[in-house]
Tab-separated table of C-alpha atoms in Angstrom:
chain	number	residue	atom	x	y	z
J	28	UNK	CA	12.637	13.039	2.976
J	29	UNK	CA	13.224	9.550	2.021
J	30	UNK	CA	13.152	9.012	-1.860
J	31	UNK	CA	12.823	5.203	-1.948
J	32	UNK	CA	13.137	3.369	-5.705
J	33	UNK	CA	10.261	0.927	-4.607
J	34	UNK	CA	6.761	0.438	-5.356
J	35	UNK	CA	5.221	-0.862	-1.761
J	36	UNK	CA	2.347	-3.634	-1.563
J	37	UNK	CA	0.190	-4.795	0.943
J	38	UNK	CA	-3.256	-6.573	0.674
J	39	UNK	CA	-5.311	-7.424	3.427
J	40	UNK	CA	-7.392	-10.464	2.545
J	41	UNK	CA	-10.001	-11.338	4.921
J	42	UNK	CA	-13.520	-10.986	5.912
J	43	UNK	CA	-13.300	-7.807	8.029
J	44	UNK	CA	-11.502	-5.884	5.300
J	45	UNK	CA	-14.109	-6.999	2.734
J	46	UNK	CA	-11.597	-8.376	0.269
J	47	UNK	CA	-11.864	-11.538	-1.272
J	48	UNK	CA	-9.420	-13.494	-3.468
J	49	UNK	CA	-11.092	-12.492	-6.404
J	50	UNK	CA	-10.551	-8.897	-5.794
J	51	UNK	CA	-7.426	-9.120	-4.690
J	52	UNK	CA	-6.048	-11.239	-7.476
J	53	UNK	CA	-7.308	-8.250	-9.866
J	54	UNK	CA	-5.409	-5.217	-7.545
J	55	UNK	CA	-2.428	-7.167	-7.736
J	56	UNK	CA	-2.436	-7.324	-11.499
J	57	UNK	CA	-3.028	-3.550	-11.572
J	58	UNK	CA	-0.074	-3.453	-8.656
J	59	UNK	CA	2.307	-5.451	-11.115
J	60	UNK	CA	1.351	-3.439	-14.226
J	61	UNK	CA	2.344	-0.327	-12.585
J	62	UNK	CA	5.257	-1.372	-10.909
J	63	UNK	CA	6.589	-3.061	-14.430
J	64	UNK	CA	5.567	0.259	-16.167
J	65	UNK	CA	7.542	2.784	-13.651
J	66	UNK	CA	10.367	-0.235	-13.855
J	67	UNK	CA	10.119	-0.043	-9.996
J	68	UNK	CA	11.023	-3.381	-7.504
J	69	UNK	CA	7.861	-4.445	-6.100
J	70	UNK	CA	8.358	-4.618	-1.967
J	71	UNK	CA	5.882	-6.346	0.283
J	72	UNK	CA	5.158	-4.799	2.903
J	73	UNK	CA	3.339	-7.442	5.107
J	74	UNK	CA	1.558	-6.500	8.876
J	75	UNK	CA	-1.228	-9.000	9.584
J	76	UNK	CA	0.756	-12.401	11.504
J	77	UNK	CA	-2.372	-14.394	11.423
J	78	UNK	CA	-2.236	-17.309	10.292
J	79	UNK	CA	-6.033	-17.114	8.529
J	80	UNK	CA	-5.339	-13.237	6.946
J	81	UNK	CA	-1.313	-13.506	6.934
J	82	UNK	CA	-1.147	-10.855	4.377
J	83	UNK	CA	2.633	-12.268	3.079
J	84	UNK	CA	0.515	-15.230	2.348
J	85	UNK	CA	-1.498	-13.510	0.308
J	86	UNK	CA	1.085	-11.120	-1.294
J	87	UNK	CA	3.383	-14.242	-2.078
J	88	UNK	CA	0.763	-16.607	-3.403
J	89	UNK	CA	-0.887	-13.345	-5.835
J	90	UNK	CA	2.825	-12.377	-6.956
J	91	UNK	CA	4.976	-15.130	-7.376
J	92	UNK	CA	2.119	-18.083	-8.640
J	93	UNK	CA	0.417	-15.636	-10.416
J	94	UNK	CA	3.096	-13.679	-11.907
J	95	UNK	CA	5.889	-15.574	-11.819
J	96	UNK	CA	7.788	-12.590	-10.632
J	97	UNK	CA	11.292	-13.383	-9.040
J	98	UNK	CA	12.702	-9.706	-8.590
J	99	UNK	CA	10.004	-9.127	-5.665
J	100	UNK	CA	11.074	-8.546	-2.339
J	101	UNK	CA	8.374	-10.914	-0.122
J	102	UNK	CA	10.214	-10.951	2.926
J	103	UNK	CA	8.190	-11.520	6.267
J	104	UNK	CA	8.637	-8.070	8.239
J	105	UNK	CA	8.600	-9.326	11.632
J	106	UNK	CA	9.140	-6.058	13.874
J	107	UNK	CA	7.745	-2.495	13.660
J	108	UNK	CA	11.305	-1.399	12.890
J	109	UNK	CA	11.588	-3.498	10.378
J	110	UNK	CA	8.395	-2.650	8.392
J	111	UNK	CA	9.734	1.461	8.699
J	112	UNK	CA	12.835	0.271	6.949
J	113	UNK	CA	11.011	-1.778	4.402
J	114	UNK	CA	8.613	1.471	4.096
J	115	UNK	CA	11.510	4.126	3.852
J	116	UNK	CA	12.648	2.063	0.740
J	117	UNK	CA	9.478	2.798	-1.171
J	118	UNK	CA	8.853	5.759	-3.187
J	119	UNK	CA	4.968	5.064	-3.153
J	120	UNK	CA	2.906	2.175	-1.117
J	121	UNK	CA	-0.481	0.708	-1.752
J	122	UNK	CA	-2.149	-0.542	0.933
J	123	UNK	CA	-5.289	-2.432	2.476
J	124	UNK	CA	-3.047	-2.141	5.648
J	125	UNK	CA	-3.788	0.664	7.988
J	126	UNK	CA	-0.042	0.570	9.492
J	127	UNK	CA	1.735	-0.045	6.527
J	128	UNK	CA	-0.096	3.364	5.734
J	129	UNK	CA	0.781	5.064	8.669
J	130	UNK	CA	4.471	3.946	8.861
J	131	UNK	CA	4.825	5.046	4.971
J	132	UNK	CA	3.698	8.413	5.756
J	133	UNK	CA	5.513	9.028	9.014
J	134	UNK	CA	8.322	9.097	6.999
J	135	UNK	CA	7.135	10.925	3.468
J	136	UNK	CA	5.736	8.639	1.164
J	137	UNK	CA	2.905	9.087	-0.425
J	138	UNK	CA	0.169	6.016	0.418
J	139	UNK	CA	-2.812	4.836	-1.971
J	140	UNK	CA	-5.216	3.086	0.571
J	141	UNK	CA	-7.530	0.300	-0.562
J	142	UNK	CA	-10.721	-0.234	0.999
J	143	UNK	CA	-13.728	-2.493	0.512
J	144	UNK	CA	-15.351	-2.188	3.738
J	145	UNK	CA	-16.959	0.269	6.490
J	146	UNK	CA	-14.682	0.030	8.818
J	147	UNK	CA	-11.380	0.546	6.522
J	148	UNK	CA	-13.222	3.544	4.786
J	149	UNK	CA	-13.668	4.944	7.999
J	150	UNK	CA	-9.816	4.342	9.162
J	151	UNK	CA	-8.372	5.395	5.971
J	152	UNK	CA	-10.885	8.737	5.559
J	153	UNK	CA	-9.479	9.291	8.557
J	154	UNK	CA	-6.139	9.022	7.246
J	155	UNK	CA	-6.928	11.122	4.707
J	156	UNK	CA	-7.943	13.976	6.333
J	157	UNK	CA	-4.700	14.066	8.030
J	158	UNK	CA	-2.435	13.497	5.161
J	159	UNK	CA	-4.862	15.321	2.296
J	160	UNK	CA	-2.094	15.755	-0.148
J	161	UNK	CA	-0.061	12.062	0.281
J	162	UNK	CA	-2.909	10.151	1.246
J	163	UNK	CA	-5.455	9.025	-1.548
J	164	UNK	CA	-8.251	5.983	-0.803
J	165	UNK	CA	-9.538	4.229	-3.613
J	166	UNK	CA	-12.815	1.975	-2.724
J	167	UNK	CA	-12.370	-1.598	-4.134
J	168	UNK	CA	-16.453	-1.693	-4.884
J	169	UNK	CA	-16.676	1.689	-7.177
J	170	UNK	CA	-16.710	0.702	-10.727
J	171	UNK	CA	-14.045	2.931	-12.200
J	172	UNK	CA	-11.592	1.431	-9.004
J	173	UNK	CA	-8.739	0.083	-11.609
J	174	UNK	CA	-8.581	3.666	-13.129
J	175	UNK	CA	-8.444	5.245	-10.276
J	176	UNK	CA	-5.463	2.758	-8.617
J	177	UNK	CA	-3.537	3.316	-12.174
J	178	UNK	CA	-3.863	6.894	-11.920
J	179	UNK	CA	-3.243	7.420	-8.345
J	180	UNK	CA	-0.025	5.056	-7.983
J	181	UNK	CA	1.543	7.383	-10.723
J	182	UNK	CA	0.245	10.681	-8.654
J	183	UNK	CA	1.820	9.286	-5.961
J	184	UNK	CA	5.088	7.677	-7.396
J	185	UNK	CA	5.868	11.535	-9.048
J	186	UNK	CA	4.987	13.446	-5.732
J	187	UNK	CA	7.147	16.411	-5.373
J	188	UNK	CA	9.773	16.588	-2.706
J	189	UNK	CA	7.409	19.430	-0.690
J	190	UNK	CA	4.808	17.138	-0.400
J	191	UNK	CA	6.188	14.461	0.807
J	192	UNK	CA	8.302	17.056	3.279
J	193	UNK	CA	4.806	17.993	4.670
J	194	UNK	CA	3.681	14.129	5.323
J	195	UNK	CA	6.453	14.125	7.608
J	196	UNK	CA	5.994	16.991	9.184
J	197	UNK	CA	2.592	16.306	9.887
J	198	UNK	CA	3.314	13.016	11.334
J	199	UNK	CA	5.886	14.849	13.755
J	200	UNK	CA	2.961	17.051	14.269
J	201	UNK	CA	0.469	14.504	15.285
């Protein structure tokens, strides 16, 4: 099972995904804090090419204007392969990506989902059901959401090797 030093990011601002600037600007903070607190590289892990909801748009213009962060790995992942690598290196992702979730887990690493709309609550429940222990969803519109992302990055960063063995298994599995 990989054991990856990074903390993975990936926001998906747009309409459909119910995530405004505004809200996103306030998970990356809470992304930052804990990724300066475990003293873990912060890793984008980018899927949406659009040019309207690029999320390495996003994650660049939240991290490095905001934050001034220069240690931050914001490449654009251009292939599927590529975003597995970029995924094995992390030893926890958050995510308002639904692949960036799936290609975490395929390989063992535990996945906080982010969701502000129907149709990612349904995806990531989904998720969820089929990764119980590795896969955690925090909704963006419940008001205790910033506890519950502090808390459940640090569940997911100090995940014990079995776990993260059976996220992989049940992705061989499915």
């Amino acid at each position: 099972v990989p054991d990856g030093k990074a903390l993975g990011a990936n926001l998906r601002v747009s309409g459909y995904a119910g995530v405004d600037p505004a809200t996103a600007a306030a998970v990356t903070d809470l992304v930052v804090e804990a990724a300066t607190a475990l003293d873990a590289p912060l890793v984008a892990l980018p899927v949406s090419r659009y040019a309207v909801d690029a999320d390495v748009v996003a994650l660049r213009s939240l991290i490095r204007q905001k934050h001034g962060l220069t240690d931050v790995v914001l490449d654009d992942i251009v292939t599927p392969e590529a975003l597995a690598g970029a995924a094995a290196d992390c030893r926890a992702i958050v995510t308002g990506s639904y692949h960036a979730a799936v290609f975490g887990l395929a390989q063992g690493v535990p996945v906080v989902c982010l969701t502000k709309s129907r149709y990612y609550d349904a995806k990531f429940g989904g998720l969820q059901s089929q990764f119980p222990g590795t896969c955690f969803v925090v909704p963006l519109d419940a008001p205790d959401y910033a506890s519950r992302l502090r808390a459940l990055i640090l569940q997911s960063w100090h995940l014990p090797v079995p776990a993260r063995t059976a996220a992989r298994d049940t992705a061989a599995r499915l």
